[in-house]
Coordinates of C-alpha atoms in Angstrom, one line a residue:
X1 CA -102.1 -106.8 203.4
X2 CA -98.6 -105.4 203.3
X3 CA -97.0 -108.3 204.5
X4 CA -98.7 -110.6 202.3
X5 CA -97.8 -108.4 198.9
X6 CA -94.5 -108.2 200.6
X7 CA -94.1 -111.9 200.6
X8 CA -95.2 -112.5 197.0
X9 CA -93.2 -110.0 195.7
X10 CA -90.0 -111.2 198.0
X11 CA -91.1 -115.0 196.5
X12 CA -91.3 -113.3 192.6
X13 CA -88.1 -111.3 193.1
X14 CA -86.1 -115.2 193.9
X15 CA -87.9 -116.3 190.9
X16 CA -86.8 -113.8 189.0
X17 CA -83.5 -113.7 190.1
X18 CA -82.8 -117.0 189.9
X19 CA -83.1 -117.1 186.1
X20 CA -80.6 -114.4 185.4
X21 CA -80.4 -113.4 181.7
X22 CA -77.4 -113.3 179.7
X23 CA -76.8 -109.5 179.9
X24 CA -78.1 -109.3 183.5
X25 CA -75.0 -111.7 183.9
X26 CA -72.7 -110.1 182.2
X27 CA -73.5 -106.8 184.4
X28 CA -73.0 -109.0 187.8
X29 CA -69.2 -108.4 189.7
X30 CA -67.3 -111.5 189.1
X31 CA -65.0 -111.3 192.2
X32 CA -66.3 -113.9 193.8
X33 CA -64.8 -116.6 190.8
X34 CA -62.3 -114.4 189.4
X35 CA -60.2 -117.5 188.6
X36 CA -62.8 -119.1 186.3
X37 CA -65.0 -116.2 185.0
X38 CA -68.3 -117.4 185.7
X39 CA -71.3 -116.7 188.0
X40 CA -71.1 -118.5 191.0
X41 CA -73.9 -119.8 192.8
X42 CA -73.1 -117.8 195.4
X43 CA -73.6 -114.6 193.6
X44 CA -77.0 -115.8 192.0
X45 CA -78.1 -116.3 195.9
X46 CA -77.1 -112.8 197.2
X47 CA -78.4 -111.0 194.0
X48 CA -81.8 -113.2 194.8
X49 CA -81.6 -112.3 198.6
X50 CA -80.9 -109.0 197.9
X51 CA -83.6 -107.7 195.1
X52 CA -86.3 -109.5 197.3
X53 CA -84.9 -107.7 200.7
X54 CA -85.3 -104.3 198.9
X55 CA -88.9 -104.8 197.7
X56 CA -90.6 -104.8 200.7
X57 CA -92.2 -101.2 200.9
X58 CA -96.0 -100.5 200.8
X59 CA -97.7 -97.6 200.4
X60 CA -98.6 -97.0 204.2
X61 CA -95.0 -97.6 205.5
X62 CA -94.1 -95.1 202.8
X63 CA -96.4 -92.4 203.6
X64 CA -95.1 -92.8 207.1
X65 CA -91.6 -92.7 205.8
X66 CA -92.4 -89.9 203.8
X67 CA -94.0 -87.8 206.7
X68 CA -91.1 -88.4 209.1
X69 CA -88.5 -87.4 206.8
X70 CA -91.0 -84.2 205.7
X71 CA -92.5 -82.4 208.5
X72 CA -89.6 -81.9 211.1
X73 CA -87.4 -78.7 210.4
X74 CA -89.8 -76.7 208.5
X75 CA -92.6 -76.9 210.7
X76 CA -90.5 -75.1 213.5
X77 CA -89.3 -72.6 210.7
X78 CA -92.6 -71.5 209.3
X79 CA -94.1 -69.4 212.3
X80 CA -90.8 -67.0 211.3
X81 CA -92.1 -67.3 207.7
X82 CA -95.8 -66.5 208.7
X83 CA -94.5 -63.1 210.8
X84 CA -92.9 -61.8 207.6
X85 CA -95.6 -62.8 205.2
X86 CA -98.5 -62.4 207.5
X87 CA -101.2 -64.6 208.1
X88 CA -102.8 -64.1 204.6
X89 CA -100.1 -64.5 202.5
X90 CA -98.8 -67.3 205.0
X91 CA -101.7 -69.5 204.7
X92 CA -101.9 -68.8 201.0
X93 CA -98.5 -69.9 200.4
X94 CA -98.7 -73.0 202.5
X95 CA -101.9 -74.2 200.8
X96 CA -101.0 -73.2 197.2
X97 CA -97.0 -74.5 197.8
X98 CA -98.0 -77.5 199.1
X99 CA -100.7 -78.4 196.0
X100 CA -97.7 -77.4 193.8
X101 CA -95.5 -79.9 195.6
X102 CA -98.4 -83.0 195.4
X103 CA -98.8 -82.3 192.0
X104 CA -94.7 -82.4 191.0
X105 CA -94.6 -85.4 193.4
X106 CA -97.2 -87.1 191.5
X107 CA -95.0 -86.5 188.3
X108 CA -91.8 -87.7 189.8
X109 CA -93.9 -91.0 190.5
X110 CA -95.6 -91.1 187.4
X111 CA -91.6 -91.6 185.6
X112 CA -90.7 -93.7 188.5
X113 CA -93.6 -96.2 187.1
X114 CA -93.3 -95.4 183.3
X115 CA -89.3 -96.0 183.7
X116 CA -89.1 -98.8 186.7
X117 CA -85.2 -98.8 185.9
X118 CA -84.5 -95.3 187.3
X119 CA -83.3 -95.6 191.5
X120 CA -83.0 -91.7 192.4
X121 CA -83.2 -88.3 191.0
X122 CA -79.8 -88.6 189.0
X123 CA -81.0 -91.3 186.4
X124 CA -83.7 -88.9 185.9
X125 CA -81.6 -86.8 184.5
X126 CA -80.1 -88.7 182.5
X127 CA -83.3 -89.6 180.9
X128 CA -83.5 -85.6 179.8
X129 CA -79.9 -85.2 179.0
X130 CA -78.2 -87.9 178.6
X131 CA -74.8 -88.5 180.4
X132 CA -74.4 -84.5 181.4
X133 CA -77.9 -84.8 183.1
X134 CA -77.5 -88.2 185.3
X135 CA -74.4 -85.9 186.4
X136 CA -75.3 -82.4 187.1
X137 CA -78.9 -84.2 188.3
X138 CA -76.8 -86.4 190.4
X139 CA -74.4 -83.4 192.5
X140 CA -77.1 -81.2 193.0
X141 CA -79.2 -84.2 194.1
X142 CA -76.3 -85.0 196.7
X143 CA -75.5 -81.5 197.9
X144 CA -78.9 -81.2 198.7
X145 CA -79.1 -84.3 200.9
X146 CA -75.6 -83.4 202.6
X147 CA -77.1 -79.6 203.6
X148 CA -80.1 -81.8 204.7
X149 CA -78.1 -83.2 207.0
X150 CA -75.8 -80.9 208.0
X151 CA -79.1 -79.0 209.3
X152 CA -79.9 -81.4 211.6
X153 CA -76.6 -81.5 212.8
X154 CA -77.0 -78.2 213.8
X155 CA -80.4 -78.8 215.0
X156 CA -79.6 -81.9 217.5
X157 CA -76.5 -79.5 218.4
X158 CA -79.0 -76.9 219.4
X159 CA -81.5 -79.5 221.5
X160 CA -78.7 -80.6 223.4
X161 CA -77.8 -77.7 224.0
X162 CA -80.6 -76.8 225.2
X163 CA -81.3 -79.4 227.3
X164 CA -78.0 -78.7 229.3
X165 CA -78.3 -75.3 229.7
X166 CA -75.1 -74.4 227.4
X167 CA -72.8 -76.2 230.1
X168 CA -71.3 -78.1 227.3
X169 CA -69.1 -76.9 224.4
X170 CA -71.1 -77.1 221.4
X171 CA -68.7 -79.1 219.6
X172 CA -69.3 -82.1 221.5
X173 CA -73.0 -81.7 220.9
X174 CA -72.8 -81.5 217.0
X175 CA -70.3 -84.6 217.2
X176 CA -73.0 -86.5 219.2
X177 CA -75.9 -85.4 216.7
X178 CA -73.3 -86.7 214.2
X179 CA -72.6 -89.9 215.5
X180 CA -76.4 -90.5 215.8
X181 CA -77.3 -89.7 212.7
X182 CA -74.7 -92.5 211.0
X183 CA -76.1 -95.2 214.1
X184 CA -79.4 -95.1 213.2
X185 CA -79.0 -95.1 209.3
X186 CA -76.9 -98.2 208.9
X187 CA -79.7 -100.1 208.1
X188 CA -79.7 -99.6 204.6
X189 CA -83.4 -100.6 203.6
X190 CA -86.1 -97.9 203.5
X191 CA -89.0 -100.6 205.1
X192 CA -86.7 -101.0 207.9
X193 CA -86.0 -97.1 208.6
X194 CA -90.3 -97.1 208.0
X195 CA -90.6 -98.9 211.2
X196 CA -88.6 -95.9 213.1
X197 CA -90.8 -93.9 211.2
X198 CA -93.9 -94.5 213.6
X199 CA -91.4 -93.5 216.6
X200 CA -90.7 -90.4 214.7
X201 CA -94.0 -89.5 213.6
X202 CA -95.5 -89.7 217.8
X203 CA -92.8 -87.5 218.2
X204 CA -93.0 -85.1 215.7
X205 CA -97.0 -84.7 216.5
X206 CA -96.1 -84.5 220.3
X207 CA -93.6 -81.7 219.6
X208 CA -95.7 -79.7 217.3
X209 CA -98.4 -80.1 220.1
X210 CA -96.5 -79.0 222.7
X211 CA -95.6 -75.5 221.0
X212 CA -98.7 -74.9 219.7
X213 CA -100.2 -75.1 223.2
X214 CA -97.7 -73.6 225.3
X215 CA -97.6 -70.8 223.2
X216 CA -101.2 -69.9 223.5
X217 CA -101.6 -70.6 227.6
X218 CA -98.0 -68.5 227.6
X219 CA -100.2 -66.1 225.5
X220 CA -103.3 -66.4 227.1
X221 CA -101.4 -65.3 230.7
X222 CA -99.8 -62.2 229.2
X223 CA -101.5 -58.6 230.2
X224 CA -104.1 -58.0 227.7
X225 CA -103.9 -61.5 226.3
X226 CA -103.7 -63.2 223.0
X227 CA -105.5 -60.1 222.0
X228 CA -101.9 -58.0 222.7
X229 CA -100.2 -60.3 220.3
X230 CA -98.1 -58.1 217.8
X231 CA -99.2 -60.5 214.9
X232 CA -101.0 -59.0 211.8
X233 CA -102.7 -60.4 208.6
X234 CA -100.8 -58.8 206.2
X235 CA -96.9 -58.7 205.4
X236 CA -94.4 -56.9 207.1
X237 CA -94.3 -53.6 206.6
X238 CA -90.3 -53.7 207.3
X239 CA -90.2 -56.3 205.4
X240 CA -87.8 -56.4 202.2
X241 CA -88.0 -58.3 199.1
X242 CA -85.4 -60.3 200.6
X243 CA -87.2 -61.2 203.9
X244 CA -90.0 -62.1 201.6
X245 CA -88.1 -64.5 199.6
X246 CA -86.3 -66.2 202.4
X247 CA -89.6 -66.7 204.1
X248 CA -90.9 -68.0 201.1
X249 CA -87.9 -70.2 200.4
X250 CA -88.6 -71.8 204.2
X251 CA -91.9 -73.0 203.1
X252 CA -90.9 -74.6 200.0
X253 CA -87.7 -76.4 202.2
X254 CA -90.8 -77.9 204.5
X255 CA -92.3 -79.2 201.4
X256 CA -89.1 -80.8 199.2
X257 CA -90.5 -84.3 199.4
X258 CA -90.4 -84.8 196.0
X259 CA -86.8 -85.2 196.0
X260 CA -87.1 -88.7 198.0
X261 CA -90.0 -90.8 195.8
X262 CA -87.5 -92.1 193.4
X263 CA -85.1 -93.9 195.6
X264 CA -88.0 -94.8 198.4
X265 CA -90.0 -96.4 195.6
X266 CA -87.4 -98.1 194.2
X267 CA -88.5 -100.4 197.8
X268 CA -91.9 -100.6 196.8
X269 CA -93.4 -104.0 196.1
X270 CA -96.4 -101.9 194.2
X271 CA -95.1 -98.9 193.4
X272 CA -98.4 -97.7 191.3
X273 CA -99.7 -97.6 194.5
X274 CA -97.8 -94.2 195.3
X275 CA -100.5 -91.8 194.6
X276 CA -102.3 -92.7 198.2
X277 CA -98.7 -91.9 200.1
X278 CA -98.4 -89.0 198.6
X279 CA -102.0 -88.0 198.8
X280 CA -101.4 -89.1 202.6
X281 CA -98.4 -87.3 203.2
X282 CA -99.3 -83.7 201.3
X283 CA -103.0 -83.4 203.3
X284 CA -101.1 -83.8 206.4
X285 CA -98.7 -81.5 205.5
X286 CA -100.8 -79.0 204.3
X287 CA -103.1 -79.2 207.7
X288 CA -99.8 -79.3 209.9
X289 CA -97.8 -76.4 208.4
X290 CA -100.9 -74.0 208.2
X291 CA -102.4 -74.6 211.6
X292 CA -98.7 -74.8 213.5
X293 CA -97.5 -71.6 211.5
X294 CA -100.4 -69.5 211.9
X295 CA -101.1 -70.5 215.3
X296 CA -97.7 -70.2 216.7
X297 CA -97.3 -66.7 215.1
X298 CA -100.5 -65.3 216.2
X299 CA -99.5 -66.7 219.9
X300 CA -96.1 -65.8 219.6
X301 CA -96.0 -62.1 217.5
X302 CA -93.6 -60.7 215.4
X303 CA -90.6 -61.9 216.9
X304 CA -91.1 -65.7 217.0
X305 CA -88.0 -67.2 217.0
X306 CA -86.8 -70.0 214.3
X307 CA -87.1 -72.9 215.2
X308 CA -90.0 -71.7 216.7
X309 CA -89.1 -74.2 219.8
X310 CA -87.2 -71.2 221.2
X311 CA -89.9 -69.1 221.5
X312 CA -91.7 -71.0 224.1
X313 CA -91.2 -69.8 228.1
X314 CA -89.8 -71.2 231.2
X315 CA -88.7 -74.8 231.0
X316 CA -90.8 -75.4 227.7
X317 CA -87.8 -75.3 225.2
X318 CA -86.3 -78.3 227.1
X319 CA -89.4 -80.1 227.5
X320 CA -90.0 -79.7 223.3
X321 CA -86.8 -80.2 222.5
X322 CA -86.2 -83.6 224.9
X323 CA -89.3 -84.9 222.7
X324 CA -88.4 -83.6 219.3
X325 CA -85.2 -85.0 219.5
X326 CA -86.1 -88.8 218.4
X327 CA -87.3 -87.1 215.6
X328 CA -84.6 -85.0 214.7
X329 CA -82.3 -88.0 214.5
X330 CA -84.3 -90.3 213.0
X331 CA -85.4 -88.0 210.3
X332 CA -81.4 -86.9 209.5
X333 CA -80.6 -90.6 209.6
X334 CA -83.2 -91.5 206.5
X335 CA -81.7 -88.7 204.8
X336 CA -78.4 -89.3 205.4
X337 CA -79.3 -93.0 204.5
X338 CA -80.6 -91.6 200.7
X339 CA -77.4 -89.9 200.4
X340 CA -75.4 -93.0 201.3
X341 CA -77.3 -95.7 199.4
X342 CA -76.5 -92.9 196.0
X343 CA -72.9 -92.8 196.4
X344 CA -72.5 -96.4 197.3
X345 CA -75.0 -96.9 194.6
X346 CA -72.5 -95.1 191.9
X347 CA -69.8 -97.0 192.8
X348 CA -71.1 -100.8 192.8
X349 CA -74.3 -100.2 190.4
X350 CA -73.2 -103.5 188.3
X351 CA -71.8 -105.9 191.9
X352 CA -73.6 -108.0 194.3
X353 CA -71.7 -105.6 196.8
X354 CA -74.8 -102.9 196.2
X355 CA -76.8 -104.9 198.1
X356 CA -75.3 -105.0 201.5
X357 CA -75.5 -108.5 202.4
X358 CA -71.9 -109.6 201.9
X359 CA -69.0 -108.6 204.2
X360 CA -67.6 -106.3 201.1
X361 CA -71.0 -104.4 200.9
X362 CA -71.4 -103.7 204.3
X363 CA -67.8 -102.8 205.0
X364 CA -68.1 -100.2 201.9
X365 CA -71.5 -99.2 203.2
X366 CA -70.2 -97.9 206.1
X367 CA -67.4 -96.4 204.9
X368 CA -69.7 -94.7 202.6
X369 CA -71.8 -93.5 205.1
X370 CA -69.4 -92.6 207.8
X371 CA -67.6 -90.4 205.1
X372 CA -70.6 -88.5 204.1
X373 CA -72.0 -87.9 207.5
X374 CA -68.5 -86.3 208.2
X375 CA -69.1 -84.1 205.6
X376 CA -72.3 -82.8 206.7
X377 CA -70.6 -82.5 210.1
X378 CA -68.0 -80.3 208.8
X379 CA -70.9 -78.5 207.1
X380 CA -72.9 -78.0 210.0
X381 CA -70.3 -76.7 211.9
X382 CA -68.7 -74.4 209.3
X383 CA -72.2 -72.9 208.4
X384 CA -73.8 -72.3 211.7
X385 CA -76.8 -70.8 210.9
X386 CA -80.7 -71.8 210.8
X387 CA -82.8 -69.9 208.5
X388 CA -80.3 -69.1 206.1
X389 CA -79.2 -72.6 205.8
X390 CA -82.4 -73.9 204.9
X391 CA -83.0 -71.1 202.1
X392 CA -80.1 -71.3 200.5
X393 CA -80.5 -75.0 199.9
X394 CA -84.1 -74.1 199.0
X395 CA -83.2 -71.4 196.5
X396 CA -80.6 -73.8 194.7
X397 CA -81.6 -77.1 194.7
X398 CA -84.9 -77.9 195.9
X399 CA -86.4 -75.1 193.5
X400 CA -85.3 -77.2 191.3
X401 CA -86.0 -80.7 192.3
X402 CA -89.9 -80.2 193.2
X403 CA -90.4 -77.1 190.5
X404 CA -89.0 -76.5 186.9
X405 CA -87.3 -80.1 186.6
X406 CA -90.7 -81.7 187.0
X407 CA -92.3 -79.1 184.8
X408 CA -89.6 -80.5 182.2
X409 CA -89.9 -83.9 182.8
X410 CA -93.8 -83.9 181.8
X411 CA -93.0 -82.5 178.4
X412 CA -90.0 -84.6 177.4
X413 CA -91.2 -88.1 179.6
X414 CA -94.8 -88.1 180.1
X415 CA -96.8 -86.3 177.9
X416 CA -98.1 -88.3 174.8
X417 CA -99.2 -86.1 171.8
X418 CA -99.9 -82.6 171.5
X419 CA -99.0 -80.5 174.3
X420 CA -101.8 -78.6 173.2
X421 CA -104.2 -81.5 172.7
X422 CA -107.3 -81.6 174.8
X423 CA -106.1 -83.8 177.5
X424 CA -102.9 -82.5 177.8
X425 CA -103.4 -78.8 178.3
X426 CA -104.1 -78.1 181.7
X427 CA -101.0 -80.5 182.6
X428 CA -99.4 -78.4 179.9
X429 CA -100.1 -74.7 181.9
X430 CA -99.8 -76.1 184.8
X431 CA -96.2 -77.0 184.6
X432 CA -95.4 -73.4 182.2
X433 CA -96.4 -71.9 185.2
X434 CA -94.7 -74.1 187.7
X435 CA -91.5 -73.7 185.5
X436 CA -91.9 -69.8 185.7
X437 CA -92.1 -69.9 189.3
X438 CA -89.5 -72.4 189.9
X439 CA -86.4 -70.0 187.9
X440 CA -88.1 -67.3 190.2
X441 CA -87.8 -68.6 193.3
X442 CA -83.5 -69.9 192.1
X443 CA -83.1 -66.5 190.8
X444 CA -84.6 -64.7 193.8
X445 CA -84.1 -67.0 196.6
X446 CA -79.9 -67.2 195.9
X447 CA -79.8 -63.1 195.4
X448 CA -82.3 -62.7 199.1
X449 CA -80.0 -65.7 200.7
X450 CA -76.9 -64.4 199.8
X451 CA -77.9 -60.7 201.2
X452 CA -79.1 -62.0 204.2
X453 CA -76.3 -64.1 205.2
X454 CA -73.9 -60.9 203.9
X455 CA -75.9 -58.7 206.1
X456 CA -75.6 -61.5 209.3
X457 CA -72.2 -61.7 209.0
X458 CA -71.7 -58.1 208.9
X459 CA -72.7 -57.8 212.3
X460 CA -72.2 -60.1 213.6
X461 CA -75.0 -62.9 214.5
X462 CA -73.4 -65.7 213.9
X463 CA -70.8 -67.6 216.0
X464 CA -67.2 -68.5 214.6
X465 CA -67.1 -71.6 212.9
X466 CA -66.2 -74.7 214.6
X467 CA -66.5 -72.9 218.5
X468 CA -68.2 -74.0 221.5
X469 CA -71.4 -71.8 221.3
X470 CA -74.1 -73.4 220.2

């Protein structure tokens, strides 16, 4: 069924394109005939080619999409989160948490079909704001996506690692995770990274799988049993108000999905079909991030290690890690692809060269995207930390991106009438009290990051930037 919407839309989007108007003329880069000033037919072909290439995403392949790119670092960090918040408050927050982010992801789509002309989470702003908010929408959106990355630099860093027993300097193992992640995203369309996905996705459920149950049997052979497990149903009593936060901050990181439905279903063929990926994507989640988290911490105890991979005995890390690391790449590498397609995006939004189907589009495509994927490099190496990492990017940006800014957007782009008005007023508490909770958790979640990572470096549990451990 996919392929055959895929084909009529591909056959409407030549149609379409083929009968350019007047303004949509105007807007087209004239390099190509810079001597007479007019379209060529040459342009008219690649704008054709290239609107149909990039409308060939249904909802399954982007529920797939959208579940590789999810469930991957969080579900490793949450069994960390679960021993500071206990399995009460863990299973609460992953349930309620992941609701929250359906529901702000079914906004974010809602404006993605009310406004079709919007491509990522920038134009949304400027939709609120005007000029100022497609800009300050626009570098949060991007520093977000480049600490995505950066993480799993780190992360790949740490698998290899793994894998070789630290033999190799550490370096070397971040450039390789690197390098990966600009391989596999050069492919620029989202239904072509989908097909990776399902590669991803066996992985990811293999990985999972394989702590989960080498955690209990490692548990099970212990004297006294899973019964001697350390793990309790209610919070640390340590615990601070900053552990609290960071752990909380983790679970929101694991769901920031949100952040990715404008530019993935700007590929959609149907995109009012979006509902049933998203639907799709946040049961799975929900089921995934509960069961793994709680399961691994009651297993594991108190001092489950994040990623949660670590934890496991003997040869099991390896084991875990040589399967997780398919998805570990290929998830970076559709991040890293977002972030790329943005930038380049910016910077050819009116040329035939946005499409990547001329020599001048994919040469600046890759320029693009080897540039940013040095960045996140540098990143990775210069903050080479886990928990932390994710946290602070939680606290800032995605607290943001799948809380109050879609609280906002209902008022301002989606609700007709009243706010008060009969129909409107459980969308209308709904997002008061996402809003709330959404200047919490940036207000909080920066102050508990910042102390954390003050108190880390004060004594010293972090390596020196740019060195050989891993």
């Amino acid at each position: 069924m996919d392929t055959i919407t895929s084909q009529t839309a591909s056959k409407n989007a030549t149609n379409k394109d083929s009968t350019l108007d007047p303004d949509q003329i105007a807007r087209i880069d004239h390099s190509y005939d810079q001597a007479i000033g007019t379209v060529t037919d040459f342009e008219k072909q690649k704008t054709a080619e290239g609107e149909a290439h990039f409308r060939r995403l249904g909802w399954k392949r982007l529920a797939v999409i959208l579940i590789v790119e999810a469930i991957g670092l969080g579900t490793f960090s949450l069994p960390g989160a679960f021993a500071t918040l206990g399995i009460v408050a863990g299973v609460f927050c992953c349930i309620a948490l992941g609701f929250m982010a359906i529901y702000t992801a079914w906004i974010i789509g809602k404006i993605k079909v009310l406004y079709p002309s919007i491509k990522h989470y920038g134009d949304i702003g400027g939709l609120l704001m005007g000029r100022f908010g497609e800009e300050l929408f626009g570098a949060m959106y991007v520093l977000q996506l480049i600490l995505i990355t950066a993480s799993f630099v780190l992360t790949g860093s740490i698998a290899l690692n793994i894998l070789a027993d630290d033999k190799v300097c550490g370096l070397i193992f971040s450039a390789v995770s690197g390098f990966m992640l600009f391989i596999l995203a050069i492919m620029p369309s989202f239904a072509e990274a989908a097909i990776l996905g399902y590669i991803d996705l066996v992985c990811i459920m293999t990985a999972i799988g394989i702590a989960v149950i080498a955690s209990g049997v490692n548990a099970s052979n212990q004297p006294g049993g899973i019964g001697a497990s350390d793990w309790s149903a209610w919070p640390d009593p340590d615990a601070t108000f900053k552990d609290g936060m960071v752990a909380i901050c983790n679970i929101i990181f694991a769901y920031c999905f949100a952040m990715y439905m404008t530019p993935f279903m700007d590929e959609m063929h149907t995109p009012e079909d979006f509902m049933k990926s998203v639907w799709t994507l946040g049961g799975v989640e929900i089921f995934i991030y509960t069961l793994s988290g709680s399961l691994i911490y009651v297993f594991v105890g108190k001092d489950v290690a994040s990623p949660a991979l670590q934890s496991l005995p003997g040869v099991l890390p390896k084991v875990a890690f040589g399967v997780a690391l398919p998805m570990i790449f290929i998830s970076g590498a559709i991040g890293n692809t977002v972030t790329a397609k943005y930038v380049h995006l910016r910077f050819y939004k009116n040329s035939i060269v946005r499409f990547v189907n001329t020599p001048k589009g994919w040469v600046t495509w890759l320029l693009t995207l080897a540039g940013i994927t040095i960045i996140s490099w540098v990143l990775g190496e210069a903050i080479p930390f886990f928990n932390d990492l994710l946290s602070l990017s939680s606290a800032l940006f995605v607290s943001g991106f799948i809380l109050y800014f879609p609280a906002v957007m209902w008022y301002k782009l989606i609700c007709r009438g009243k706010w008060y008005a009969r129909e409107n007023i459980l969308h209308a508490v709904a997002c008061i009290f996402t809003f709330i909770f959404g200047l919490l958790v940036l207000v909080g979640g920066t102050y508990a990051t910042a102390l954390d990572i003050q108190h880390h470096y004060e004594i010293g549990a972090f390596r020196t930037p740019f060195s050989c451990e891993a």
